[in-house]
XYZ file of C-alpha atoms in Angstrom:
775
model
C 36.347 5.088 -4.146
C 33.886 4.739 -1.236
C 31.296 2.033 -0.996
C 27.800 3.364 -1.534
C 24.808 2.766 0.680
C 23.005 -0.497 -0.096
C 19.809 0.145 -2.083
C 18.435 -3.305 -1.274
C 15.574 -2.478 1.054
C 14.879 -4.683 4.047
C 11.217 -4.284 3.150
C 11.797 -6.047 -0.139
C 12.152 -9.800 -0.098
C 14.751 -12.123 -1.457
C 12.851 -15.236 -2.508
C 14.759 -18.485 -2.433
C 14.550 -21.570 -4.595
C 12.076 -23.960 -3.013
C 9.810 -21.254 -1.584
C 6.243 -20.757 -2.783
C 5.488 -17.134 -3.619
C 2.220 -16.658 -5.475
C 2.443 -16.316 -9.232
C 2.931 -12.651 -10.057
C 1.251 -13.014 -13.457
C -2.013 -14.301 -12.012
C -3.172 -10.882 -10.846
C -3.470 -9.611 -14.402
C -4.915 -12.867 -15.740
C -7.609 -13.070 -13.073
C -8.585 -9.411 -13.484
C -8.842 -9.553 -17.258
C -5.592 -7.689 -17.852
C -4.006 -10.408 -19.984
C -2.909 -9.234 -23.426
C -3.321 -11.774 -26.183
C -2.969 -11.523 -29.950
C -6.643 -10.724 -30.381
C -6.272 -7.784 -27.956
C -3.495 -5.976 -29.839
C -4.495 -2.631 -31.409
C -3.297 -1.725 -34.904
C -4.153 1.169 -37.171
C -5.429 0.457 -40.674
C -5.897 -3.199 -39.779
C -7.281 -5.653 -42.327
C -8.562 -9.150 -41.596
C -7.917 -12.479 -43.268
C -10.159 -15.472 -43.693
C -8.744 -18.819 -44.801
C -10.828 -20.863 -47.229
C -10.173 -24.510 -46.411
C -10.643 -27.728 -48.316
C -13.864 -29.665 -47.679
C -12.217 -32.788 -49.150
C -9.661 -35.104 -47.578
C -8.083 -35.797 -50.962
C -8.940 -34.099 -54.230
C -7.431 -32.679 -57.379
C -7.588 -28.897 -57.402
C -8.631 -28.075 -60.961
C -9.494 -24.390 -60.855
C -10.236 -21.489 -58.507
C -12.473 -18.633 -59.665
C -12.179 -15.569 -57.418
C -13.826 -12.973 -59.690
C -17.145 -12.674 -57.872
C -15.486 -12.743 -54.459
C -13.035 -9.964 -55.419
C -15.959 -7.684 -56.333
C -17.424 -7.825 -52.831
C -17.385 -4.786 -50.509
C -14.254 -4.365 -48.411
C -12.195 -7.024 -50.171
C -8.559 -5.956 -50.653
C -6.864 -9.090 -51.966
C -7.526 -12.767 -52.574
C -4.465 -14.996 -52.748
C -4.324 -18.578 -54.037
C -1.709 -21.239 -54.470
C -1.039 -20.055 -58.003
C 0.186 -16.738 -56.580
C 2.790 -18.314 -54.273
C 5.578 -18.912 -56.759
C 5.318 -15.333 -58.051
C 5.633 -14.115 -54.471
C 8.762 -16.206 -53.885
C 7.086 -18.451 -51.327
C 8.410 -21.987 -51.040
C 6.962 -25.142 -49.512
C 7.312 -25.399 -45.737
C 10.016 -27.760 -44.543
C 9.721 -29.828 -41.343
C 12.158 -29.118 -38.535
C 13.268 -32.763 -38.534
C 14.083 -33.951 -42.057
C 16.094 -37.096 -41.401
C 16.580 -39.824 -38.827
C 19.349 -38.267 -36.752
C 20.345 -41.717 -35.443
C 21.263 -43.136 -38.854
C 21.202 -40.103 -41.156
C 18.528 -41.562 -43.441
C 16.321 -38.839 -44.980
C 12.593 -38.986 -44.400
C 10.275 -39.488 -47.355
C 7.875 -36.538 -47.281
C 5.803 -34.408 -49.624
C 6.254 -30.671 -50.265
C 3.941 -28.694 -47.987
C 2.756 -25.462 -49.663
C 1.150 -22.820 -47.418
C -1.755 -22.701 -49.910
C -2.706 -25.856 -51.796
C -1.374 -26.148 -55.345
C -2.392 -29.081 -57.539
C -4.290 -31.058 -54.907
C -5.576 -30.978 -51.354
C -4.567 -33.681 -48.908
C -6.777 -33.189 -45.837
C -10.030 -31.580 -44.794
C -9.052 -28.142 -43.541
C -6.033 -27.547 -45.768
C -5.766 -23.848 -46.753
C -6.844 -23.268 -50.366
C -7.239 -19.488 -50.601
C -6.938 -16.423 -48.396
C -9.304 -13.465 -48.487
C -8.096 -10.127 -47.095
C -10.803 -7.592 -46.313
C -11.563 -4.673 -44.030
C -13.613 -6.784 -41.630
C -13.757 -10.442 -40.702
C -17.381 -10.624 -41.831
C -16.525 -9.188 -45.254
C -13.665 -11.673 -45.667
C -15.848 -14.593 -44.632
C -18.726 -13.546 -46.925
C -16.385 -13.162 -49.880
C -14.817 -16.574 -49.245
C -18.212 -18.190 -49.679
C -18.297 -16.849 -53.237
C -14.988 -18.376 -54.305
C -15.719 -21.131 -56.800
C -13.304 -24.036 -56.393
C -13.436 -26.909 -58.860
C -12.385 -30.129 -57.117
C -12.172 -33.675 -58.402
C -12.555 -35.867 -55.354
C -10.121 -38.774 -54.975
C -10.131 -41.790 -52.684
C -8.844 -40.787 -49.262
C -6.453 -42.857 -47.168
C -7.098 -42.255 -43.477
C -5.691 -45.190 -41.529
C -2.227 -46.616 -41.100
C -3.403 -49.966 -42.433
C -4.718 -48.394 -45.628
C -1.596 -46.269 -46.045
C 0.690 -49.312 -45.913
C -0.862 -50.593 -49.140
C 1.299 -48.027 -50.988
C 5.036 -47.786 -50.274
C 4.990 -44.125 -51.285
C 3.048 -43.381 -48.092
C 5.858 -44.627 -45.847
C 7.730 -41.671 -44.356
C 10.235 -43.664 -42.319
C 10.987 -47.213 -41.218
C 13.834 -48.519 -39.061
C 14.757 -51.113 -36.446
C 16.442 -50.732 -33.060
C 18.050 -53.597 -31.120
C 19.485 -57.044 -31.711
C 16.832 -58.915 -33.683
C 18.408 -62.364 -33.487
C 19.236 -62.187 -29.781
C 15.719 -60.978 -29.024
C 14.217 -63.829 -31.054
C 16.215 -66.395 -29.090
C 15.119 -64.808 -25.822
C 11.469 -65.073 -26.774
C 11.878 -68.635 -28.006
C 13.237 -69.749 -24.636
C 11.041 -67.615 -22.356
C 8.767 -69.288 -19.819
C 5.976 -66.868 -20.660
C 5.191 -64.302 -23.376
C 2.506 -61.640 -23.001
C 1.134 -60.097 -26.198
C -0.898 -56.940 -26.627
C -2.208 -54.835 -29.494
C -2.514 -51.171 -28.565
C -3.574 -47.934 -30.204
C -2.573 -44.656 -28.632
C -5.479 -42.870 -30.247
C -5.391 -39.479 -31.932
C -6.346 -36.389 -29.931
C -6.948 -32.687 -30.575
C -5.081 -30.418 -28.153
C -7.601 -27.541 -27.943
C -5.656 -24.816 -26.139
C -7.872 -22.196 -24.496
C -6.578 -19.438 -26.795
C -6.909 -20.396 -30.472
C -3.969 -19.915 -32.781
C -3.736 -16.495 -34.340
C -1.416 -13.863 -35.743
C -1.098 -10.299 -36.988
C 1.337 -9.769 -39.845
C 3.085 -6.466 -40.529
C 5.391 -5.604 -43.412
C 7.733 -2.599 -43.455
C 8.373 -1.783 -47.111
C 11.082 0.746 -46.208
C 13.492 -1.890 -44.914
C 11.836 -5.044 -46.289
C 11.240 -6.430 -42.796
C 8.387 -8.566 -41.480
C 6.890 -8.676 -37.990
C 4.446 -11.316 -36.817
C 2.592 -10.969 -33.536
C 1.665 -14.557 -32.850
C 0.346 -17.013 -30.292
C 3.316 -19.367 -30.261
C 5.564 -21.168 -27.807
C 8.723 -21.501 -29.897
C 9.485 -18.226 -31.608
C 13.046 -18.537 -32.846
C 12.536 -21.914 -34.532
C 9.288 -20.699 -36.065
C 11.045 -17.536 -37.251
C 13.726 -19.550 -39.018
C 11.145 -21.779 -40.730
C 9.062 -18.767 -41.787
C 12.093 -16.973 -43.209
C 13.127 -20.084 -45.129
C 9.624 -20.424 -46.592
C 9.475 -16.747 -47.534
C 12.912 -17.051 -49.138
C 14.501 -14.309 -47.016
C 17.143 -14.130 -44.294
C 15.994 -14.672 -40.730
C 17.168 -11.226 -39.644
C 14.346 -9.826 -41.780
C 11.693 -11.593 -39.683
C 10.679 -10.716 -36.122
C 8.208 -12.753 -34.065
C 6.551 -11.338 -30.965
C 4.331 -13.335 -28.628
C 2.247 -11.456 -26.063
C 0.453 -13.534 -23.437
C -0.164 -17.039 -24.775
C -3.287 -18.860 -23.657
C -1.792 -22.322 -23.525
C 0.354 -24.316 -25.919
C 0.858 -27.919 -24.725
C 2.993 -28.587 -27.842
C 0.265 -27.418 -30.215
C 2.032 -24.071 -30.727
C 5.552 -25.489 -30.959
C 5.712 -25.321 -34.752
C 5.448 -22.880 -37.603
C 2.113 -23.111 -39.436
C 0.904 -22.215 -42.906
C -1.038 -19.280 -41.507
C 2.145 -17.695 -40.124
C 3.569 -17.407 -43.618
C 0.209 -16.365 -45.027
C -0.212 -13.427 -42.608
C 3.169 -11.963 -43.522
C 2.517 -12.471 -47.216
C -0.928 -10.908 -46.766
C 0.541 -7.838 -45.055
C 2.962 -7.335 -47.917
C 0.272 -7.871 -50.567
C -2.347 -5.658 -48.905
C 0.045 -2.930 -47.761
C -1.337 -2.916 -44.212
C -1.296 -5.094 -41.078
C -3.414 -8.226 -41.464
C -4.986 -10.171 -38.627
C -6.197 -13.746 -38.474
C -7.658 -15.565 -35.463
C -8.603 -19.208 -35.873
C -12.125 -20.118 -34.859
C -12.709 -23.300 -32.891
C -14.216 -25.209 -35.814
C -11.229 -24.493 -38.036
C -8.939 -25.363 -35.145
C -10.234 -28.920 -35.165
C -9.214 -29.315 -38.813
C -6.070 -27.181 -38.959
C -4.312 -27.370 -35.576
C -1.719 -30.139 -35.678
C -3.135 -33.149 -33.838
C -1.276 -35.682 -31.691
C -0.650 -39.346 -30.809
C -2.166 -41.820 -33.375
C 0.284 -44.637 -32.752
C -0.504 -48.348 -33.208
C 1.653 -51.135 -31.782
C 1.962 -54.891 -31.569
C 3.872 -55.540 -28.356
C 5.329 -58.627 -26.679
C 6.976 -59.041 -23.284
C 9.015 -62.160 -22.474
C 9.269 -63.215 -18.809
C 10.654 -66.036 -16.736
C 8.432 -68.040 -14.405
C 9.021 -65.582 -11.534
C 7.921 -62.595 -13.581
C 11.350 -61.191 -14.400
C 11.566 -59.433 -17.749
C 13.736 -61.083 -20.378
C 12.846 -59.319 -23.598
C 10.633 -56.685 -25.185
C 9.579 -56.696 -28.822
C 7.429 -53.954 -30.332
C 6.359 -53.191 -33.879
C 4.872 -49.705 -34.144
C 3.415 -47.487 -36.822
C 2.645 -43.794 -36.443
C 0.098 -41.943 -38.574
C 1.676 -38.551 -39.318
C -1.232 -37.156 -41.331
C -1.027 -35.392 -44.667
C 2.373 -33.721 -44.259
C 5.497 -34.187 -42.172
C 5.449 -31.120 -39.934
C 7.716 -29.626 -37.298
C 9.526 -32.204 -35.173
C 7.042 -35.063 -35.734
C 9.681 -37.179 -37.483
C 12.026 -36.804 -34.541
C 9.379 -38.117 -32.168
C 9.452 -41.460 -33.994
C 13.216 -41.695 -34.339
C 14.411 -40.141 -31.116
C 11.876 -39.697 -28.350
C 9.873 -42.903 -28.778
C 13.074 -44.913 -29.098
C 14.986 -42.992 -26.437
C 13.975 -45.153 -23.447
C 12.159 -48.195 -24.864
C 12.523 -50.097 -21.583
C 11.561 -47.000 -19.573
C 12.671 -47.698 -15.946
C 12.919 -51.484 -16.178
C 15.907 -53.772 -16.642
C 15.099 -55.629 -19.876
C 18.114 -57.512 -21.310
C 16.898 -57.708 -24.922
C 14.793 -55.168 -26.791
C 13.762 -54.980 -30.420
C 11.809 -52.041 -31.837
C 10.501 -51.904 -35.370
C 9.336 -48.352 -35.984
C 7.538 -46.880 -38.953
C 5.443 -43.857 -39.898
C 3.065 -43.162 -42.757
C 1.330 -40.206 -44.327
C -2.467 -40.200 -44.712
C -5.247 -37.803 -45.681
C -5.789 -36.530 -42.150
C -4.751 -33.369 -40.327
C -0.961 -33.368 -39.816
C 0.303 -34.643 -36.494
C 2.516 -32.477 -34.309
C 3.196 -32.920 -30.608
C 1.418 -32.642 -27.300
C 2.660 -33.309 -23.788
C 5.043 -36.263 -23.644
C 5.326 -37.079 -27.364
C 6.960 -40.445 -27.951
C 7.456 -41.108 -24.261
C 3.711 -41.262 -23.647
C 3.449 -43.945 -26.313
C 6.405 -45.947 -24.924
C 5.182 -45.765 -21.317
C 1.634 -46.712 -22.297
C 2.823 -49.847 -24.095
C 5.082 -51.102 -21.327
C 2.772 -50.320 -18.407
C -0.163 -51.984 -20.125
C 1.982 -55.036 -20.953
C 3.144 -55.349 -17.351
C -0.383 -55.372 -15.963
C -1.460 -57.963 -18.519
C 1.573 -60.156 -17.767
C 0.977 -59.985 -14.008
C -2.607 -61.159 -14.467
C -1.604 -63.979 -16.797
C 1.041 -65.173 -14.303
C -1.215 -64.546 -11.284
C 1.382 -62.215 -9.761
C 0.969 -58.967 -7.855
C 1.281 -56.068 -10.290
C 3.300 -53.874 -7.935
C 5.645 -56.740 -7.079
C 6.310 -57.463 -10.760
C 7.397 -53.867 -11.163
C 9.634 -53.999 -8.079
C 11.391 -57.133 -9.343
C 12.244 -55.462 -12.614
C 13.076 -51.851 -11.747
C 16.558 -50.657 -12.533
C 17.963 -50.426 -8.999
C 19.806 -47.484 -7.463
C 23.066 -49.430 -7.694
C 22.728 -49.474 -11.503
C 22.069 -45.718 -11.869
C 23.258 -43.934 -13.914
C 22.203 -46.326 -16.663
C 22.235 -46.164 -20.441
C 19.425 -47.420 -22.671
C 20.031 -49.574 -25.752
C 19.780 -46.441 -27.889
C 22.422 -44.581 -25.867
C 20.258 -42.405 -23.630
C 21.986 -41.925 -20.262
C 19.745 -41.493 -17.203
C 21.593 -39.889 -14.310
C 19.252 -40.249 -11.333
C 16.074 -41.780 -9.958
C 14.637 -43.912 -7.142
C 12.018 -45.936 -8.938
C 11.124 -48.550 -6.328
C 10.990 -45.913 -3.607
C 8.514 -43.877 -5.639
C 6.304 -46.902 -6.250
C 6.259 -47.758 -2.549
C 5.414 -44.172 -1.615
C 2.577 -44.117 -4.140
C 1.277 -47.423 -2.768
C 1.127 -45.862 0.688
C -0.948 -42.989 -0.700
C -3.289 -45.567 -2.270
C -3.580 -47.600 0.936
C -7.049 -48.898 1.737
C -8.065 -49.841 -1.789
C -9.494 -53.236 -0.792
C -11.907 -51.616 1.641
C -12.910 -48.987 -0.911
C -13.552 -51.712 -3.494
C -15.912 -53.469 -1.077
C -17.736 -50.197 -0.495
C -18.132 -49.706 -4.242
C -19.415 -53.244 -4.708
C -21.983 -52.627 -1.967
C -23.304 -49.775 -4.118
C -23.394 -51.967 -7.221
C -20.264 -50.418 -8.747
C -17.045 -51.931 -10.075
C -13.777 -50.502 -8.759
C -10.321 -50.928 -10.227
C -6.756 -49.896 -9.372
C -4.199 -49.026 -12.045
C -0.470 -48.270 -11.976
C 1.767 -46.435 -14.387
C 5.425 -45.570 -13.920
C 6.486 -42.725 -16.184
C 9.820 -41.344 -17.322
C 10.679 -38.780 -19.960
C 13.793 -37.139 -21.316
C 13.293 -33.370 -21.150
C 15.429 -30.719 -22.750
C 13.947 -29.981 -26.149
C 15.916 -27.679 -28.431
C 19.592 -28.018 -27.447
C 20.521 -24.330 -27.255
C 19.339 -21.460 -25.071
C 20.326 -17.885 -24.342
C 19.616 -15.378 -21.597
C 20.798 -11.836 -20.969
C 21.065 -10.245 -17.523
C 21.395 -6.460 -17.436
C 21.595 -3.987 -14.542
C 19.491 -0.881 -14.962
C 19.918 2.624 -13.585
C 16.876 2.158 -11.340
C 18.725 -0.619 -9.480
C 16.839 -3.432 -11.104
C 18.001 -6.550 -12.903
C 16.412 -7.320 -16.265
C 16.282 -10.905 -17.456
C 15.737 -11.454 -21.169
C 15.212 -15.056 -22.229
C 15.006 -16.988 -25.467
C 12.496 -19.319 -23.895
C 9.126 -18.007 -22.866
C 6.224 -18.332 -20.493
C 2.996 -19.692 -21.962
C 1.154 -20.044 -18.677
C 3.531 -22.241 -16.661
C 4.547 -19.540 -14.187
C 7.999 -18.574 -15.446
C 7.309 -14.907 -14.746
C 7.524 -16.009 -11.124
C 10.000 -18.893 -11.118
C 12.688 -17.335 -13.343
C 12.994 -14.184 -11.199
C 12.889 -16.504 -8.177
C 16.045 -18.230 -9.421
C 17.801 -14.885 -9.878
C 16.574 -13.567 -6.543
C 18.091 -16.550 -4.759
C 21.371 -16.814 -6.659
C 22.073 -13.056 -6.743
C 20.522 -12.366 -3.347
C 18.473 -9.437 -4.647
C 14.832 -8.640 -3.896
C 12.310 -10.352 -6.120
C 10.620 -6.993 -6.738
C 13.796 -5.614 -8.340
C 13.875 -8.172 -11.141
C 12.245 -7.537 -14.518
C 11.367 -10.358 -16.904
C 11.331 -10.005 -20.691
C 10.526 -12.787 -23.147
C 8.566 -13.665 -26.255
C 10.334 -11.474 -28.820
C 13.005 -12.530 -31.309
C 13.942 -8.856 -31.578
C 15.071 -8.793 -27.945
C 17.451 -11.741 -28.046
C 19.211 -13.439 -30.931
C 18.452 -17.065 -30.159
C 16.353 -19.340 -28.010
C 14.708 -22.729 -27.960
C 11.272 -21.578 -26.859
C 9.195 -23.783 -24.636
C 8.787 -27.441 -25.448
C 9.726 -30.723 -23.793
C 9.585 -29.079 -20.341
C 12.892 -27.446 -21.199
C 12.515 -23.906 -19.925
C 13.717 -24.201 -16.319
C 16.503 -26.630 -17.177
C 17.799 -24.727 -20.189
C 16.986 -21.161 -19.194
C 17.794 -21.820 -15.539
C 21.211 -23.274 -16.360
C 21.990 -20.296 -18.599
C 20.978 -17.969 -15.731
C 23.178 -19.869 -13.291
C 26.181 -19.580 -15.606
C 25.490 -15.894 -16.243
C 25.306 -15.173 -12.507
C 28.627 -16.930 -11.946
C 30.153 -14.582 -14.536
C 28.474 -11.538 -12.998
C 29.981 -12.316 -9.613
C 33.438 -12.746 -11.119
C 33.061 -9.515 -13.104
C 32.043 -7.675 -9.954
C 34.923 -8.777 -7.742
C 37.578 -6.386 -9.148
C 35.220 -3.415 -8.739
C 34.254 -4.554 -5.239
C 37.901 -4.956 -4.261
C 38.584 -1.395 -5.345
C 35.507 -0.061 -3.549
C 36.359 -1.911 -0.347
C 40.123 -1.278 -0.627
C 40.886 -4.960 -0.383
C 42.631 -7.621 -2.409
C 40.440 -9.273 -5.020
C 41.349 -12.679 -3.598
C 39.711 -11.660 -0.297
C 36.373 -10.783 -1.892
C 33.466 -13.164 -1.398
C 29.879 -12.846 -2.562
C 26.714 -13.804 -0.679
C 23.199 -12.466 -0.082
C 23.514 -9.766 -2.724
C 26.734 -8.313 -1.294
C 30.427 -8.463 -2.027
C 32.252 -8.875 1.298
C 35.806 -8.771 2.544
C 36.530 -12.158 4.090
C 36.776 -12.078 7.868
C 35.336 -8.559 8.190
C 31.942 -6.884 8.290
C 32.769 -4.638 5.327
C 30.554 -5.103 2.288
C 29.055 -3.404 -0.725
C 25.840 -4.354 -2.450
C 25.690 -5.632 -6.013
C 23.672 -2.705 -7.373
C 26.343 -0.250 -6.210
C 28.991 -2.324 -7.937
C 26.792 -2.586 -11.042
C 26.603 1.243 -11.200
C 30.343 1.550 -10.801
C 31.007 -1.083 -13.440
C 28.552 0.565 -15.841
C 30.098 4.005 -15.280
C 33.547 2.593 -16.037
C 32.487 1.877 -19.634
C 34.304 -1.439 -19.547
C 32.921 -4.343 -21.523
C 33.596 -7.989 -20.830
C 34.749 -10.552 -23.354
C 31.085 -11.402 -23.891
C 30.364 -7.820 -24.972
C 28.311 -6.943 -21.893
C 28.751 -3.445 -20.438
C 29.863 -3.512 -16.798
C 28.123 -6.451 -15.115
C 25.668 -6.976 -17.978
C 26.052 -10.551 -19.179
C 24.703 -12.480 -22.149
C 24.960 -16.242 -21.738
C 24.432 -19.069 -24.166
C 24.038 -22.662 -23.076
C 24.188 -25.809 -25.172
C 23.156 -28.959 -23.375
C 24.952 -32.285 -23.503
C 22.390 -34.160 -21.437
C 18.659 -34.334 -20.864
C 16.855 -34.445 -17.535
C 14.661 -37.399 -16.567
C 11.584 -36.653 -14.481
C 9.900 -39.867 -13.389
C 7.380 -41.171 -10.932
C 4.542 -43.517 -10.108
C 0.889 -42.635 -10.664
C -1.971 -44.721 -9.303
C -5.561 -44.265 -10.433
C -8.750 -45.702 -8.973
C -11.781 -46.029 -11.223
C -15.410 -46.680 -10.412
C -17.626 -48.090 -13.181
C -21.379 -48.205 -13.217
C -22.120 -51.528 -14.992
C -25.640 -50.355 -15.882
C -24.393 -47.403 -17.949
C -20.693 -48.100 -18.526
C -19.734 -44.699 -17.120
C -16.241 -44.631 -15.654
C -15.312 -42.145 -12.945
C -11.845 -41.363 -11.644
C -12.486 -41.800 -7.931
C -8.944 -41.218 -6.643
C -5.602 -40.305 -8.170
C -2.246 -40.484 -6.384
C 1.172 -39.511 -7.708
C 4.704 -39.564 -6.333
C 7.054 -37.779 -8.705
C 10.755 -37.030 -8.963
C 11.283 -33.603 -10.537
C 14.716 -33.063 -9.055
C 15.130 -29.788 -7.202
C 11.883 -27.851 -7.481
C 12.058 -24.079 -7.893
C 8.508 -23.413 -6.681
C 6.486 -26.403 -5.419
C 3.168 -24.573 -5.810
C 3.847 -23.801 -9.471
C 5.067 -27.367 -10.051
C 1.887 -28.735 -8.475
C -0.211 -26.661 -10.855
C 1.635 -28.118 -13.812
C 1.073 -31.626 -12.463
C -2.658 -31.022 -12.016
C -3.054 -29.770 -15.561
C -1.120 -32.655 -17.076
C -3.143 -35.234 -15.140
C -6.348 -33.592 -16.348
C -5.036 -33.969 -19.895
C -4.265 -37.634 -19.235
C -7.786 -38.150 -17.876
C -9.177 -36.508 -20.991
C -7.413 -38.930 -23.298
C -8.220 -41.951 -21.150
C -11.953 -41.327 -20.804
C -13.166 -38.785 -23.305
C -11.044 -37.452 -26.137
C -10.775 -39.075 -29.547
C -10.252 -37.562 -32.985
C -12.346 -39.878 -35.180
C -12.251 -39.867 -38.983
C -14.707 -41.474 -41.353
C -12.515 -43.864 -43.296
C -14.337 -43.532 -46.617
C -14.425 -39.740 -46.830
C -11.688 -38.573 -44.477
C -14.117 -36.246 -42.702
C -13.358 -35.531 -39.050
C -16.488 -36.833 -37.337
C -15.477 -35.430 -33.955
C -14.945 -31.955 -35.368
C -16.520 -29.844 -32.635
C -17.193 -29.863 -28.921
C -20.573 -31.367 -29.728
C -18.735 -34.585 -30.627
C -15.335 -34.187 -28.989
C -15.510 -34.334 -25.189
C -13.027 -32.454 -23.015
C -12.532 -33.073 -19.274
C -14.636 -30.842 -17.039
C -14.562 -30.261 -13.307
C -16.748 -33.268 -12.495
C -14.400 -35.612 -14.395
C -11.351 -34.551 -12.372
C -10.950 -35.701 -8.729
C -8.834 -34.181 -6.009
C -5.225 -35.289 -6.454
C -2.921 -36.682 -3.788
C 0.522 -35.558 -4.875
C 3.909 -36.023 -3.273
C 7.432 -35.130 -4.396
C 10.470 -37.359 -4.017
C 13.127 -35.378 -5.798
C 16.574 -36.715 -6.557
C 18.628 -33.773 -7.827
C 19.635 -34.020 -11.457
C 23.408 -34.369 -11.588
C 23.896 -32.921 -15.060
C 22.839 -29.315 -14.444
C 23.926 -26.932 -11.678
C 20.395 -26.268 -10.404
C 19.577 -29.978 -10.083
C 16.203 -29.416 -11.790
C 14.167 -31.729 -14.012
C 11.230 -30.886 -16.265
C 7.826 -31.218 -14.609
C 5.147 -30.261 -17.120
C 4.243 -33.526 -18.835
C 4.131 -36.407 -16.363
C 0.367 -36.629 -15.889
C -0.267 -36.649 -19.628
C 2.180 -39.551 -19.945
C 1.128 -41.596 -16.910
C -2.565 -40.693 -16.725
C -3.716 -42.638 -19.770
C -2.090 -46.015 -18.896
C -2.831 -45.682 -15.157
C -6.532 -45.154 -15.855
C -6.621 -47.787 -18.616
C -5.038 -50.302 -16.246
C -7.552 -49.361 -13.538
C -10.416 -49.933 -15.971
C -8.992 -53.294 -16.987
C -8.719 -54.173 -13.305
C -12.346 -53.181 -12.669
C -13.440 -55.206 -15.703
C -11.346 -58.243 -14.771
C -14.526 -60.333 -14.189
C -15.392 -59.671 -17.825
C -13.596 -60.367 -21.093
C -11.786 -57.029 -21.368
C -8.907 -58.292 -23.492
C -8.280 -55.914 -26.335
C -9.828 -52.963 -24.541
C -8.393 -49.862 -26.177
C -8.993 -46.174 -26.792
C -10.972 -43.814 -24.563
C -13.178 -45.562 -22.033
C -16.429 -44.004 -23.148
C -19.588 -45.297 -21.425
C -20.743 -46.969 -24.646
C -17.517 -48.908 -25.130
C -17.301 -50.050 -21.513
C -20.986 -51.002 -21.453
C -20.563 -53.108 -24.608
C -17.711 -55.051 -23.035
C -19.848 -55.812 -19.994
C -22.886 -56.779 -22.089
C -20.852 -58.960 -24.428
C -19.505 -61.019 -21.543
C -22.853 -61.300 -19.792
C -24.446 -62.732 -22.934
C -21.839 -65.470 -23.317
């Protein structure tokens, strides 16, 4: 058999890992060619409107739908009483027990439509299906619901008055040894902190279109989601059917940030609606309903203590924390408290004794899910705020205190008290590099003071375990048109994977970037996948690709040896070609792929020719880390705080595309700025109403709140995956809040800023200044 001419054109480019091609997906996004759930065309489409509870806690006595059913265009109205007849069960959380000790969580059944009572403002009570959205909305206003209002419980403190509200409670660490450490410490710093609740507010609201095929009893949901396979399994369980009867398809997704990681009531309701109405049914959340139905995030209160010797070396850490999980335990929220928050309680510092007391309660507020850095953001915020406070109390330099206590390179890899093993990192080096970026602060402070402004500098060193769902799958197939198709179980939701995933294949296989197709976002295309969460996609999907490509090369060698009339042992592979060692004879991979496909041979993995499915189950996480430094200017006359400068030096391991990584960093920092200065989900304690329930009352960061960023990479390759990558999507949302809060505390150091907490709104900062001036 003769070797065929290489179809890899010199005019097409192989793109290597580390290069910065522009994002291929941006052309369609910027020209309005994106295709989101709301853009999908369906024949005979009906629309759903969800009637939601106006009460935070109430007994649901009766629902009268007679007048609403008589309205024009109305096809069906479904209530909680109809669920049991339809075989619909309560939704179960993804995490149902503390995986560290096996103790089950205490949680309430979560029906897609309320049954005997409602537990938060915004809970679905009834669903109207009509020919138009307007008809469904008008009919919903005529549904007569008889409520008996009950006393709502909205805060952690109020929830603790009743043991039934406690979802979980456990302790990590040696309590007695920690007590002795604190008793003998030269200094103890104490701090009460609240990592306040936020609303994620992705640009594209949640939405879905349900379709039911009565011929084969199968369901299809087109949905804005970032974790399809896990959502599919939860939906199937709730519907009481096997998961092979449910298919989820996600077109373009306009942002997720953890908000779209979980299955929601509306997902089940759209599939039920399609079956009940006999036609596809569409629902798109409006922004107002999003505030009271999208899972919220954070809401974590802590009493923290740091024990130090006289030189500022850390001796012990003791934290008692309570998380407010809202009305129901949803998705992986329970795992955040028992795994992620407790994963690295000492973050990057050598702390001999640590004691964590961790609890979580249910309240009559919107359920809590996840947003960037769940658990780790709370842990980093506590420790970085404690360190700054301790340095001030001991009159020590804040950067020097950190240097004295970093886990040094000689001690890496290290293992936390809860068994998390960190493989790599250069913590002191990153701090020093960030300090160089922030050089000149003293002069800038003088300039601010000359203009009547206060200026402060704040540090935060972040670290996070990334990896998310432990299993991933990819499939690489060679097509007749000499292209490679990648199908993944993870998906792109705006991060740039349509560019970076083909970039990995282009480099490792040596084929032109233009000859790689990317398919994702469909449980019908691939049997399993972990979706996108915890910055897992490049680590998990990339490792699976690497392993698949290794197999492809080995599969191709026998065919190449035959084509080149050489011994298989003499065949090497590089730059997209199989070569005979020591000669100039070669054959390209697409020629070998055609030959292998024509042979009809299948590998042990079932792939035809060179086609290769590959599953990957991780043993380890990756640990992105770095130092962020914020500078804040405060106008003492108004209390307005402005982020004047922001520097970051981050370790994301080996970076596939630095431009794409930088974009992720910018977005995460903007999210951190939002929480630090603006965003706060505020409930009225007596009624449970969300006071900040619209953009009139909930402020999001805009262009004038976000400065130019000075960003630098100091990557130490991860040693536990073959690409050496680490997740990079969450750092700014973890480090931004404490860095800015510490900068504000530094600027307010002439005033009594002890106890400063929550977003630094102008009113709150101004009150601190005025209170001190009046003393």
